[in-house]
Amino acid sequence: MTGVDVLVVGGGLGGVAAALAALRRGRSVLLTEETDWLGGQLTSQGVPPDEHPWIEQFGATRSYRALREAIRDHYRTWYPLTRAARLTPDLNPGQGRVSRLCHEPRVAASVIAALVGPYQAAGRLTVWYGHRPVAADVAGDRIRSVLFEGPDGRRVEASAPYVLDATELGDLLPLAGVEHVTGAEARSETGEPSAPEQAQPGNQQAFSWVFAVEHRAGEDHTIDRPDQYGFWRDYQPQFWPDRLLSLVAPDPRTLEPVGRSFVPNASSGPVVADQSRDPGDKDLWAFRRIVARDMFEPGFADSDVTIVNWPMIDYLPGPLIGVSDDERDKHLDGARQLSLSMLYWLQTQAPRPDGGTGWPGLRLRPDVMGSADGLAKAPYIRESRRIRARRTVVEQDLSYAVRGELGAVAYPDTVGVGMYRIDLHPSTGGDTYIDVASCPFQLPLGALLPVRVGNLLAAGKNIGTTHITNGCYRLHPVEWNAGEAAGALAAHCLANGLAPAQVHDDPTLLERFQAELVADGFELAWPQVRGY
């Protein structure tokens, strides 16, 4: 059995941040990851960062800001940027509209590998790639060890005084008997204006299998017709204004039908990457563009590269949590088929400005995604199992409609900040968008702590939010902040002989821990900024 100070299960953004926080504090760490890339939604799931408009100035931890700058420095060091691009402080290599930093998933994976590399060289960090948790040994209110299955089917066990669940779906929670919730809570439980009357455990946000494409004019890269193309070509959810395989979708905020444009390599003009002013999703080519030809020396790139992560590839027929293994595999395969069907439709049927149909020059970019087929290594997960926490964040804590100019509730146990609209994609229960303005909010320490199990900490999208508030706590900088705080807390407790509940419950101990976080570059409160 492998023994370390801190066991981090899941190598997504929260898991990486947790591992680095514990390592900076002198602890030994075992980090496990199901794929062969660290970084989760930023890398193996292929999603450029979704962030608030102040991200360049404040509203994230120092280490998250360092990650962003390291990605930019990678482009400045290794890519033939134009002089103007090289001198731009807030370099956006893809000139995507969704974020001020749109980049290739493989670049982020390389940067994260460089961040953890020194600790691996020192022998203080071990990374098990291709490993997933399959069982846990629990004694009372403590996890003694976790059993993992590797890519060859062999099983290995690991133990640590602190175990952090940073898996994408909260996979460790049922294995260890940790109290948790799935899907939508009842309004009678949470008091949330947007919650349903009855609990709906199987009603979960859609997941998506994203992919990267470029366009080669005059060439034909049309893929074979996907097996399920006939089904997806005709599929139209009851609340959707057209078939999914179209360029029409609801505006998430108004639910009015809106036509999108899709013209490969079209000039998009000045990019406004500010979701408080423009969601950026009307021009689908520029929306999540990760390589923009104009940012590089002439002749370097023949085409832009864009990520297809649109509402039209949100998988709605069923969830990944609370179903049998066979059902889960069926949904995973269905999501891949939906994405391939969208590509095939774009190549053969999508309307063009010249009156024709189809863009056969669209070509998958497996190298960008680090996969054999051009789809992401893993599905993009929006909603996880969530712990029953010592403090649960609810909609009325931060909804702008409820709080208004008062701003979000100030948590005395804050360990970070975040900001995003309460953005729920259509769900497996048949709900359309829930997209609600929110106030800049804090991350409470109690949301990382289960109500009972003493040595497990939530370190990703499995923190103590609800189905509703997960919609704004699930984004990149907040997941990183949650994981970083969990890793820091585990190391702090080991160094001081404390339990997490003691730190949370004792104002003096809490204040000391918060001071340590501030010294390490955490922001615990917002300046005066208004929500959107």
Short mmCIF file of C-alpha atoms in Angstrom, two decimals:
data_model
loop_
_atom_site.label_atom_id
_atom_site.label_comp_id
_atom_site.label_asym_id
_atom_site.label_seq_id
_atom_site.Cartn_x
_atom_site.Cartn_y
_atom_site.Cartn_z
CA MET A 1 0.00 0.00 0.00
CA THR A 2 1.21 3.50 -0.87
CA GLY A 3 1.09 5.98 2.01
CA VAL A 4 1.40 9.78 1.74
CA ASP A 5 0.33 12.87 3.69
CA VAL A 6 -2.43 13.87 1.27
CA LEU A 7 -4.25 11.70 -1.25
CA VAL A 8 -5.93 13.72 -4.03
CA VAL A 9 -8.37 11.65 -6.06
CA GLY A 10 -8.94 13.32 -9.42
CA GLY A 11 -6.49 15.39 -11.45
CA GLY A 12 -8.78 18.14 -12.71
CA LEU A 13 -8.29 21.80 -11.92
CA GLY A 14 -9.36 21.37 -8.31
CA GLY A 15 -7.14 18.34 -7.85
CA VAL A 16 -4.08 20.03 -9.34
CA ALA A 17 -4.59 23.13 -7.22
CA ALA A 18 -5.07 20.99 -4.10
CA ALA A 19 -1.90 19.02 -4.77
CA LEU A 20 0.17 22.15 -5.38
CA ALA A 21 -1.15 23.83 -2.22
CA ALA A 22 -0.18 20.84 -0.07
CA LEU A 23 3.17 20.48 -1.81
CA ARG A 24 4.03 24.15 -1.25
CA ARG A 25 3.51 23.49 2.43
CA GLY A 26 5.99 20.63 2.49
CA ARG A 27 3.61 17.68 2.28
CA SER A 28 3.88 14.49 0.24
CA VAL A 29 1.03 13.96 -2.22
CA LEU A 30 -0.38 11.18 -4.36
CA LEU A 31 -2.51 12.56 -7.20
CA THR A 32 -4.62 10.17 -9.28
CA GLU A 33 -6.21 10.89 -12.66
CA GLU A 34 -8.35 8.76 -14.99
CA THR A 35 -6.89 10.19 -18.23
CA ASP A 36 -3.27 10.84 -19.19
CA TRP A 37 -3.59 14.65 -18.82
CA LEU A 38 -3.93 16.73 -15.70
CA GLY A 39 -6.26 19.72 -15.81
CA GLY A 40 -9.79 18.38 -16.22
CA GLN A 41 -12.17 20.82 -17.83
CA LEU A 42 -9.28 23.03 -19.01
CA THR A 43 -7.42 20.21 -20.77
CA SER A 44 -8.83 16.70 -21.10
CA GLN A 45 -12.37 18.07 -21.45
CA GLY A 46 -11.27 20.76 -23.91
CA VAL A 47 -12.97 23.83 -22.44
CA PRO A 48 -11.20 27.22 -22.48
CA PRO A 49 -11.65 29.05 -19.18
CA ASP A 50 -15.02 30.61 -18.41
CA GLU A 51 -14.23 33.62 -16.25
CA HIS A 52 -15.62 36.89 -14.95
CA PRO A 53 -14.64 40.20 -16.63
CA TRP A 54 -12.30 41.36 -13.82
CA ILE A 55 -10.07 38.29 -13.97
CA GLU A 56 -7.04 40.25 -15.17
CA GLN A 57 -7.15 42.51 -12.10
CA PHE A 58 -8.67 40.54 -9.22
CA GLY A 59 -11.10 37.79 -8.31
CA ALA A 60 -8.82 34.72 -8.32
CA THR A 61 -6.00 33.23 -6.30
CA ARG A 62 -2.40 34.14 -7.06
CA SER A 63 -1.62 30.62 -8.22
CA TYR A 64 -4.55 30.61 -10.67
CA ARG A 65 -3.31 33.90 -12.07
CA ALA A 66 0.16 32.35 -12.38
CA LEU A 67 -1.32 29.45 -14.34
CA ARG A 68 -2.93 31.86 -16.77
CA GLU A 69 0.27 33.83 -17.25
CA ALA A 70 2.28 30.64 -17.73
CA ILE A 71 -0.05 29.68 -20.57
CA ARG A 72 0.54 33.09 -22.18
CA ASP A 73 4.28 32.78 -21.67
CA HIS A 74 4.21 29.40 -23.41
CA TYR A 75 2.85 31.11 -26.53
CA ARG A 76 5.32 33.99 -26.24
CA THR A 77 8.22 31.57 -25.90
CA TRP A 78 7.40 28.95 -28.51
CA TYR A 79 4.98 30.43 -31.04
CA PRO A 80 5.70 32.95 -33.86
CA LEU A 81 3.31 35.60 -32.58
CA THR A 82 3.06 38.89 -34.39
CA ARG A 83 4.90 41.72 -32.70
CA ALA A 84 1.61 43.31 -31.67
CA ALA A 85 0.35 40.05 -30.16
CA ARG A 86 3.62 39.43 -28.34
CA LEU A 87 3.47 42.84 -26.71
CA THR A 88 -0.16 42.48 -25.61
CA PRO A 89 -0.20 42.01 -21.81
CA ASP A 90 -3.51 40.16 -21.82
CA LEU A 91 -2.63 37.93 -24.78
CA ASN A 92 -5.60 35.92 -26.05
CA PRO A 93 -4.06 33.46 -28.57
CA GLY A 94 -7.40 32.30 -29.93
CA GLN A 95 -9.18 35.65 -29.86
CA GLY A 96 -12.18 33.72 -28.60
CA ARG A 97 -15.21 35.58 -27.34
CA VAL A 98 -15.93 33.36 -24.35
CA SER A 99 -12.80 34.32 -22.41
CA ARG A 100 -9.86 36.71 -22.29
CA LEU A 101 -7.62 33.65 -22.54
CA CYS A 102 -8.66 31.13 -25.20
CA HIS A 103 -5.93 28.58 -25.87
CA GLU A 104 -5.27 25.02 -26.96
CA PRO A 105 -6.01 22.30 -24.38
CA ARG A 106 -2.63 20.69 -25.08
CA VAL A 107 -0.83 23.91 -24.14
CA ALA A 108 -2.57 24.05 -20.78
CA ALA A 109 -1.73 20.37 -20.24
CA SER A 110 1.95 21.11 -20.93
CA VAL A 111 1.96 24.07 -18.57
CA ILE A 112 0.31 22.09 -15.76
CA ALA A 113 2.81 19.27 -16.29
CA ALA A 114 5.58 21.86 -15.89
CA LEU A 115 4.02 23.17 -12.67
CA VAL A 116 3.97 19.76 -11.00
CA GLY A 117 7.22 18.53 -12.56
CA PRO A 118 9.65 19.87 -9.92
CA TYR A 119 7.72 18.14 -7.12
CA GLN A 120 7.81 14.87 -9.04
CA ALA A 121 11.54 15.26 -9.50
CA ALA A 122 11.94 15.80 -5.77
CA GLY A 123 9.97 12.63 -5.06
CA ARG A 124 7.29 14.46 -3.11
CA LEU A 125 4.54 14.09 -5.71
CA THR A 126 3.45 10.85 -7.31
CA VAL A 127 0.92 10.91 -10.14
CA TRP A 128 -1.04 7.80 -11.07
CA TYR A 129 -2.44 8.32 -14.55
CA GLY A 130 -5.20 6.11 -15.88
CA HIS A 131 -6.43 5.24 -12.39
CA ARG A 132 -9.95 5.46 -11.04
CA PRO A 133 -11.24 4.79 -7.51
CA VAL A 134 -13.25 1.58 -7.15
CA ALA A 135 -13.55 1.07 -3.37
CA ALA A 136 -12.76 2.67 -0.05
CA ASP A 137 -11.94 1.24 3.38
CA VAL A 138 -13.81 3.26 5.98
CA ALA A 139 -13.69 3.00 9.76
CA GLY A 140 -16.33 5.07 11.51
CA ASP A 141 -16.05 8.64 10.29
CA ARG A 142 -12.66 8.28 8.62
CA ILE A 143 -11.44 6.95 5.30
CA ARG A 144 -8.50 4.62 5.90
CA SER A 145 -7.59 3.84 2.29
CA VAL A 146 -8.82 3.97 -1.29
CA LEU A 147 -8.53 1.20 -3.87
CA PHE A 148 -7.79 2.17 -7.48
CA GLU A 149 -7.99 0.30 -10.75
CA GLY A 150 -5.29 1.05 -13.29
CA PRO A 151 -5.37 0.98 -17.10
CA ASP A 152 -4.24 -2.66 -17.15
CA GLY A 153 -7.00 -3.73 -14.75
CA ARG A 154 -4.65 -4.22 -11.82
CA ARG A 155 -5.68 -2.74 -8.48
CA VAL A 156 -3.56 -0.75 -6.05
CA GLU A 157 -4.33 0.76 -2.67
CA ALA A 158 -3.35 4.11 -1.19
CA SER A 159 -3.78 5.69 2.23
CA ALA A 160 -3.32 9.15 3.73
CA PRO A 161 -4.44 11.10 6.80
CA TYR A 162 -6.42 13.34 4.43
CA VAL A 163 -8.28 12.28 1.30
CA LEU A 164 -9.51 14.92 -1.13
CA ASP A 165 -12.22 14.09 -3.67
CA ALA A 166 -11.51 16.10 -6.80
CA THR A 167 -13.11 13.66 -9.24
CA GLU A 168 -15.34 15.08 -11.94
CA LEU A 169 -18.47 13.31 -10.68
CA GLY A 170 -17.73 13.04 -6.95
CA ASP A 171 -16.98 9.34 -7.43
CA LEU A 172 -15.39 8.86 -4.02
CA LEU A 173 -18.51 9.97 -2.13
CA PRO A 174 -20.66 6.82 -2.64
CA LEU A 175 -17.61 4.54 -2.33
CA ALA A 176 -16.83 5.96 1.11
CA GLY A 177 -20.42 6.34 2.26
CA VAL A 178 -20.14 10.14 2.41
CA GLU A 179 -23.53 11.82 2.64
CA HIS A 180 -24.24 13.57 -0.64
CA VAL A 181 -26.94 14.79 -2.98
CA THR A 182 -27.48 14.47 -6.73
CA GLY A 183 -29.60 16.44 -9.13
CA ALA A 184 -32.06 19.08 -8.02
CA GLU A 185 -33.06 19.66 -4.41
CA ALA A 186 -36.64 20.51 -3.47
CA ARG A 187 -37.57 24.14 -2.87
CA SER A 188 -38.91 23.12 0.54
CA GLU A 189 -35.36 22.05 1.47
CA THR A 190 -33.35 24.95 0.09
CA GLY A 191 -35.86 27.79 -0.20
CA GLU A 192 -34.43 28.63 -3.61
CA PRO A 193 -36.67 30.54 -6.04
CA SER A 194 -35.44 28.49 -9.01
CA ALA A 195 -35.63 25.06 -7.35
CA PRO A 196 -38.41 22.60 -8.27
CA GLU A 197 -41.21 21.82 -5.84
CA GLN A 198 -40.03 18.22 -5.45
CA ALA A 199 -36.51 16.84 -5.32
CA GLN A 200 -35.32 15.42 -8.64
CA PRO A 201 -32.15 13.37 -8.05
CA GLY A 202 -31.91 12.33 -11.71
CA ASN A 203 -32.35 15.84 -13.07
CA GLN A 204 -28.77 16.90 -13.79
CA GLN A 205 -27.16 19.42 -16.11
CA ALA A 206 -26.31 18.06 -19.53
CA PHE A 207 -22.74 17.02 -20.22
CA SER A 208 -21.03 17.52 -23.58
CA TRP A 209 -18.31 15.83 -25.61
CA VAL A 210 -16.44 18.69 -27.24
CA PHE A 211 -14.09 18.67 -30.21
CA ALA A 212 -11.69 20.92 -32.11
CA VAL A 213 -11.91 21.71 -35.82
CA GLU A 214 -10.16 23.79 -38.44
CA HIS A 215 -11.26 24.52 -42.01
CA ARG A 216 -9.31 23.70 -45.16
CA ALA A 217 -11.00 25.44 -48.09
CA GLY A 218 -11.17 23.32 -51.24
CA GLU A 219 -10.54 20.07 -49.38
CA ASP A 220 -13.00 17.37 -48.32
CA HIS A 221 -12.60 15.98 -44.83
CA THR A 222 -16.17 14.74 -44.39
CA ILE A 223 -16.27 11.96 -41.82
CA ASP A 224 -18.22 8.75 -42.27
CA ARG A 225 -21.88 9.17 -41.43
CA PRO A 226 -22.18 8.45 -37.67
CA ASP A 227 -24.21 5.40 -36.68
CA GLN A 228 -26.76 7.48 -34.76
CA TYR A 229 -26.93 10.35 -37.25
CA GLY A 230 -30.53 9.62 -38.23
CA PHE A 231 -31.64 9.85 -34.61
CA TRP A 232 -29.78 13.09 -33.85
CA ARG A 233 -30.70 14.71 -37.17
CA ASP A 234 -34.37 14.51 -36.15
CA TYR A 235 -33.94 15.09 -32.40
CA GLN A 236 -35.71 18.15 -31.01
CA PRO A 237 -36.24 18.63 -27.26
CA GLN A 238 -39.71 19.86 -26.34
CA PHE A 239 -38.38 23.22 -25.12
CA TRP A 240 -35.99 23.74 -28.08
CA PRO A 241 -36.98 26.01 -31.00
CA ASP A 242 -35.49 23.73 -33.68
CA ARG A 243 -33.71 20.44 -34.01
CA LEU A 244 -30.45 20.26 -32.07
CA LEU A 245 -28.54 19.87 -35.34
CA SER A 246 -29.17 23.43 -36.44
CA LEU A 247 -27.84 26.93 -35.82
CA VAL A 248 -30.89 28.00 -33.83
CA ALA A 249 -30.98 27.81 -30.05
CA PRO A 250 -32.58 29.69 -27.18
CA ASP A 251 -30.90 32.75 -25.77
CA PRO A 252 -29.95 31.40 -22.32
CA ARG A 253 -31.09 34.58 -20.55
CA THR A 254 -34.36 35.32 -22.40
CA LEU A 255 -35.17 31.85 -23.84
CA GLU A 256 -36.08 33.54 -27.13
CA PRO A 257 -35.00 31.62 -30.27
CA VAL A 258 -31.80 33.07 -31.71
CA GLY A 259 -30.02 32.14 -34.91
CA ARG A 260 -26.26 31.76 -34.66
CA SER A 261 -23.71 32.31 -37.39
CA PHE A 262 -21.06 29.79 -38.37
CA VAL A 263 -18.58 30.84 -41.05
CA PRO A 264 -15.12 29.25 -40.80
CA ASN A 265 -12.21 31.68 -40.76
CA ALA A 266 -14.47 34.70 -41.17
CA SER A 267 -13.06 37.94 -39.82
CA SER A 268 -14.79 38.56 -36.50
CA GLY A 269 -13.55 42.10 -35.94
CA PRO A 270 -12.60 43.33 -32.47
CA VAL A 271 -13.30 40.67 -29.86
CA VAL A 272 -15.24 41.57 -26.73
CA ALA A 273 -14.41 38.86 -24.21
CA ASP A 274 -16.63 40.20 -21.46
CA GLN A 275 -19.67 38.10 -20.61
CA SER A 276 -21.19 40.91 -18.56
CA ARG A 277 -21.58 42.80 -21.85
CA ASP A 278 -21.85 40.05 -24.46
CA PRO A 279 -22.11 36.29 -23.90
CA GLY A 280 -20.20 35.89 -27.16
CA ASP A 281 -22.16 32.86 -28.35
CA LYS A 282 -23.82 34.31 -31.46
CA ASP A 283 -20.72 33.90 -33.66
CA LEU A 284 -19.99 30.21 -33.19
CA TRP A 285 -16.68 30.18 -35.05
CA ALA A 286 -15.21 32.91 -32.85
CA PHE A 287 -17.04 31.88 -29.67
CA ARG A 288 -14.48 29.34 -28.44
CA ARG A 289 -11.75 29.90 -31.03
CA ILE A 290 -8.41 28.74 -29.60
CA VAL A 291 -6.05 29.49 -32.53
CA ALA A 292 -6.54 32.75 -34.42
CA ARG A 293 -4.42 33.00 -37.58
CA ASP A 294 -4.14 36.76 -37.28
CA MET A 295 -2.23 36.44 -33.99
CA PHE A 296 0.69 34.70 -35.70
CA GLU A 297 3.21 35.57 -38.36
CA PRO A 298 1.82 35.26 -41.92
CA GLY A 299 1.93 31.70 -43.24
CA PHE A 300 2.23 30.04 -39.83
CA ALA A 301 -1.37 28.81 -39.55
CA ASP A 302 -3.52 28.10 -42.61
CA SER A 303 -6.69 28.06 -40.53
CA ASP A 304 -8.07 29.13 -37.21
CA VAL A 305 -8.95 26.34 -34.80
CA THR A 306 -12.16 26.48 -32.80
CA ILE A 307 -13.71 24.35 -30.07
CA VAL A 308 -17.24 23.10 -30.66
CA ASN A 309 -18.80 23.34 -27.22
CA TRP A 310 -22.24 24.66 -28.05
CA PRO A 311 -25.71 24.14 -26.58
CA MET A 312 -26.47 21.98 -29.61
CA ILE A 313 -24.15 19.22 -28.36
CA ASP A 314 -25.50 19.18 -24.80
CA TYR A 315 -26.54 15.57 -24.15
CA LEU A 316 -30.05 15.42 -22.69
CA PRO A 317 -31.40 11.82 -22.84
CA GLY A 318 -29.94 10.80 -19.48
CA PRO A 319 -27.42 11.49 -16.68
CA LEU A 320 -24.14 9.83 -15.75
CA ILE A 321 -24.91 9.69 -12.02
CA GLY A 322 -27.44 7.35 -10.43
CA VAL A 323 -27.70 4.93 -13.35
CA SER A 324 -26.33 1.47 -14.06
CA ASP A 325 -22.93 1.02 -15.66
CA ASP A 326 -24.60 -0.10 -18.89
CA GLU A 327 -26.85 2.97 -18.90
CA ARG A 328 -23.89 5.23 -18.19
CA ASP A 329 -21.92 3.71 -21.07
CA LYS A 330 -24.94 4.15 -23.35
CA HIS A 331 -25.11 7.85 -22.50
CA LEU A 332 -21.37 8.34 -22.96
CA ASP A 333 -21.55 6.71 -26.38
CA GLY A 334 -24.66 8.75 -27.21
CA ALA A 335 -22.86 11.98 -26.37
CA ARG A 336 -19.98 11.05 -28.67
CA GLN A 337 -22.45 10.19 -31.42
CA LEU A 338 -24.22 13.53 -30.95
CA SER A 339 -20.95 15.42 -31.31
CA LEU A 340 -19.90 13.45 -34.39
CA SER A 341 -23.37 13.97 -35.82
CA MET A 342 -23.03 17.72 -35.32
CA LEU A 343 -19.71 17.63 -37.16
CA TYR A 344 -21.20 15.58 -40.00
CA TRP A 345 -24.15 18.00 -40.22
CA LEU A 346 -21.77 20.98 -40.34
CA GLN A 347 -19.80 19.29 -43.11
CA THR A 348 -22.83 18.34 -45.19
CA GLN A 349 -25.95 20.33 -44.27
CA ALA A 350 -25.10 23.57 -42.45
CA PRO A 351 -26.29 26.66 -44.34
CA ARG A 352 -23.60 28.84 -45.94
CA PRO A 353 -23.80 32.57 -46.71
CA ASP A 354 -23.59 31.81 -50.46
CA GLY A 355 -26.82 29.81 -50.28
CA GLY A 356 -25.13 26.42 -50.41
CA THR A 357 -24.93 23.83 -47.67
CA GLY A 358 -22.12 22.16 -45.81
CA TRP A 359 -18.48 22.88 -45.01
CA PRO A 360 -16.64 19.72 -46.15
CA GLY A 361 -13.31 21.41 -45.44
CA LEU A 362 -13.92 21.15 -41.68
CA ARG A 363 -11.26 18.87 -40.25
CA LEU A 364 -10.93 17.42 -36.77
CA ARG A 365 -7.71 18.24 -34.90
CA PRO A 366 -6.83 15.19 -32.77
CA ASP A 367 -3.43 16.67 -31.97
CA VAL A 368 -5.02 19.69 -30.30
CA MET A 369 -7.19 17.45 -28.09
CA GLY A 370 -4.51 14.85 -27.44
CA SER A 371 -6.82 12.09 -28.65
CA ALA A 372 -6.96 9.63 -31.51
CA ASP A 373 -10.27 10.82 -32.95
CA GLY A 374 -10.31 14.59 -32.37
CA LEU A 375 -12.91 14.50 -29.63
CA ALA A 376 -11.84 15.50 -26.13
CA LYS A 377 -10.25 12.82 -23.96
CA ALA A 378 -13.20 13.01 -21.57
CA PRO A 379 -16.71 14.46 -21.51
CA TYR A 380 -17.20 17.99 -20.21
CA ILE A 381 -18.92 17.56 -16.85
CA ARG A 382 -21.02 20.43 -15.49
CA GLU A 383 -22.64 18.83 -12.45
CA SER A 384 -21.23 16.43 -9.89
CA ARG A 385 -22.46 14.63 -6.82
CA ARG A 386 -22.27 17.19 -4.02
CA ILE A 387 -21.45 16.63 -0.37
CA ARG A 388 -23.91 17.28 2.40
CA ALA A 389 -21.77 20.07 3.76
CA ARG A 390 -21.39 21.96 7.00
CA ARG A 391 -22.44 24.99 4.97
CA THR A 392 -24.42 24.79 1.73
CA VAL A 393 -24.52 27.74 -0.64
CA VAL A 394 -28.06 28.50 -1.80
CA GLU A 395 -29.43 30.71 -4.55
CA GLN A 396 -30.71 33.43 -2.21
CA ASP A 397 -27.15 33.88 -0.88
CA LEU A 398 -26.01 35.41 -4.15
CA SER A 399 -28.87 35.89 -6.62
CA TYR A 400 -28.88 39.49 -7.84
CA ALA A 401 -32.69 39.41 -7.94
CA VAL A 402 -32.72 38.57 -4.23
CA ARG A 403 -29.67 40.41 -2.91
CA GLY A 404 -29.51 43.39 -5.28
CA GLU A 405 -27.11 46.15 -4.24
CA LEU A 406 -26.51 44.43 -0.89
CA GLY A 407 -24.27 41.99 -2.71
CA ALA A 408 -23.83 38.33 -1.89
CA VAL A 409 -23.95 37.07 1.66
CA ALA A 410 -20.60 37.57 3.38
CA TYR A 411 -19.42 34.27 4.88
CA PRO A 412 -17.28 34.56 8.01
CA ASP A 413 -15.50 31.35 6.95
CA THR A 414 -14.60 32.62 3.46
CA VAL A 415 -11.63 30.97 1.78
CA GLY A 416 -11.95 32.56 -1.65
CA VAL A 417 -14.08 34.39 -4.18
CA GLY A 418 -15.75 33.75 -7.49
CA MET A 419 -18.16 35.24 -9.97
CA TYR A 420 -20.33 33.89 -12.74
CA ARG A 421 -23.99 34.03 -13.57
CA ILE A 422 -26.07 31.17 -12.20
CA ASP A 423 -25.80 29.36 -15.52
CA LEU A 424 -27.53 26.01 -15.74
CA HIS A 425 -27.61 24.36 -19.14
CA PRO A 426 -30.65 22.30 -20.13
CA SER A 427 -30.96 19.23 -17.96
CA THR A 428 -31.74 15.54 -18.18
CA GLY A 429 -35.07 16.16 -16.45
CA GLY A 430 -36.40 18.21 -19.35
CA ASP A 431 -35.64 21.70 -18.00
CA THR A 432 -34.48 24.46 -20.30
CA TYR A 433 -31.85 27.01 -19.28
CA ILE A 434 -31.81 28.61 -15.88
CA ASP A 435 -29.62 31.68 -16.33
CA VAL A 436 -29.87 34.12 -13.43
CA ALA A 437 -27.83 37.21 -12.62
CA SER A 438 -25.66 36.83 -9.56
CA CYS A 439 -23.50 38.96 -7.26
CA PRO A 440 -19.76 38.44 -6.83
CA PHE A 441 -19.63 35.76 -4.14
CA GLN A 442 -17.38 34.12 -1.60
CA LEU A 443 -16.41 30.48 -1.15
CA PRO A 444 -17.18 29.31 2.41
CA LEU A 445 -14.85 26.84 4.08
CA GLY A 446 -17.87 24.93 5.37
CA ALA A 447 -18.77 24.04 1.77
CA LEU A 448 -15.61 21.90 1.59
CA LEU A 449 -16.39 19.94 4.75
CA PRO A 450 -18.79 16.96 4.87
CA VAL A 451 -21.24 16.93 7.75
CA ARG A 452 -19.77 13.73 9.18
CA VAL A 453 -16.65 12.20 7.59
CA GLY A 454 -13.70 13.95 9.21
CA ASN A 455 -10.77 13.38 6.88
CA LEU A 456 -12.40 13.83 3.47
CA LEU A 457 -12.47 17.26 1.84
CA ALA A 458 -14.35 18.26 -1.30
CA ALA A 459 -11.96 19.77 -3.82
CA GLY A 460 -13.90 20.29 -7.04
CA LYS A 461 -17.45 20.62 -8.30
CA ASN A 462 -18.59 18.35 -5.46
CA ILE A 463 -18.54 21.09 -2.81
CA GLY A 464 -21.58 22.12 -0.79
CA THR A 465 -23.58 23.90 -3.46
CA THR A 466 -27.04 23.07 -4.74
CA HIS A 467 -28.17 22.10 -8.21
CA ILE A 468 -28.83 25.82 -8.71
CA THR A 469 -25.69 27.38 -7.22
CA ASN A 470 -23.46 24.78 -8.84
CA GLY A 471 -24.28 26.80 -11.97
CA CYS A 472 -21.91 29.56 -10.86
CA TYR A 473 -19.45 27.64 -8.66
CA ARG A 474 -18.53 25.10 -11.36
CA LEU A 475 -16.32 27.36 -13.48
CA HIS A 476 -12.54 27.20 -13.81
CA PRO A 477 -11.26 29.79 -11.29
CA VAL A 478 -13.73 28.75 -8.59
CA GLU A 479 -12.95 25.04 -8.97
CA TRP A 480 -9.25 25.89 -8.72
CA ASN A 481 -9.88 28.03 -5.61
CA ALA A 482 -11.90 25.26 -3.95
CA GLY A 483 -9.21 22.68 -4.58
CA GLU A 484 -6.43 25.00 -3.49
CA ALA A 485 -8.24 25.79 -0.23
CA ALA A 486 -8.82 22.08 0.43
CA GLY A 487 -5.15 21.24 -0.12
CA ALA A 488 -4.07 24.14 2.08
CA LEU A 489 -6.46 23.04 4.84
CA ALA A 490 -5.20 19.46 4.81
CA ALA A 491 -1.60 20.65 5.12
CA HIS A 492 -2.54 23.20 7.80
CA CYS A 493 -4.29 20.54 9.89
CA LEU A 494 -1.34 18.16 9.59
CA ALA A 495 1.11 20.87 10.63
CA ASN A 496 -0.94 21.98 13.63
CA GLY A 497 -2.49 18.74 14.84
CA LEU A 498 -6.00 19.98 14.09
CA ALA A 499 -9.13 18.58 12.49
CA PRO A 500 -10.86 20.52 9.70
CA ALA A 501 -14.00 20.89 11.83
CA GLN A 502 -11.93 22.53 14.57
CA VAL A 503 -10.57 25.11 12.15
CA HIS A 504 -14.06 25.80 10.86
CA ASP A 505 -15.74 26.08 14.24
CA ASP A 506 -13.16 28.01 16.29
CA PRO A 507 -13.01 31.72 15.27
CA THR A 508 -9.40 32.07 16.41
CA LEU A 509 -8.22 28.99 14.52
CA LEU A 510 -10.23 30.04 11.48
CA GLU A 511 -8.68 33.50 11.49
CA ARG A 512 -5.18 32.01 11.61
CA PHE A 513 -5.93 29.76 8.66
CA GLN A 514 -7.45 32.62 6.67
CA ALA A 515 -4.34 34.74 7.37
CA GLU A 516 -2.22 31.92 5.99
CA LEU A 517 -4.35 31.85 2.85
CA VAL A 518 -4.05 35.59 2.34
CA ALA A 519 -0.27 35.33 2.66
CA ASP A 520 -0.38 32.64 -0.04
CA GLY A 521 -2.29 34.84 -2.47
CA PHE A 522 -5.93 34.02 -1.76
CA GLU A 523 -8.54 36.76 -2.05
CA LEU A 524 -11.21 36.37 0.63
CA ALA A 525 -13.49 39.27 -0.29
CA TRP A 526 -14.43 41.38 -3.29
CA PRO A 527 -13.90 45.09 -3.83
CA GLN A 528 -17.00 47.07 -4.72
CA VAL A 529 -18.14 45.56 -8.03
CA ARG A 530 -21.65 44.97 -9.30
CA GLY A 531 -23.10 41.65 -10.40
CA TYR A 532 -24.56 40.81 -13.78
#
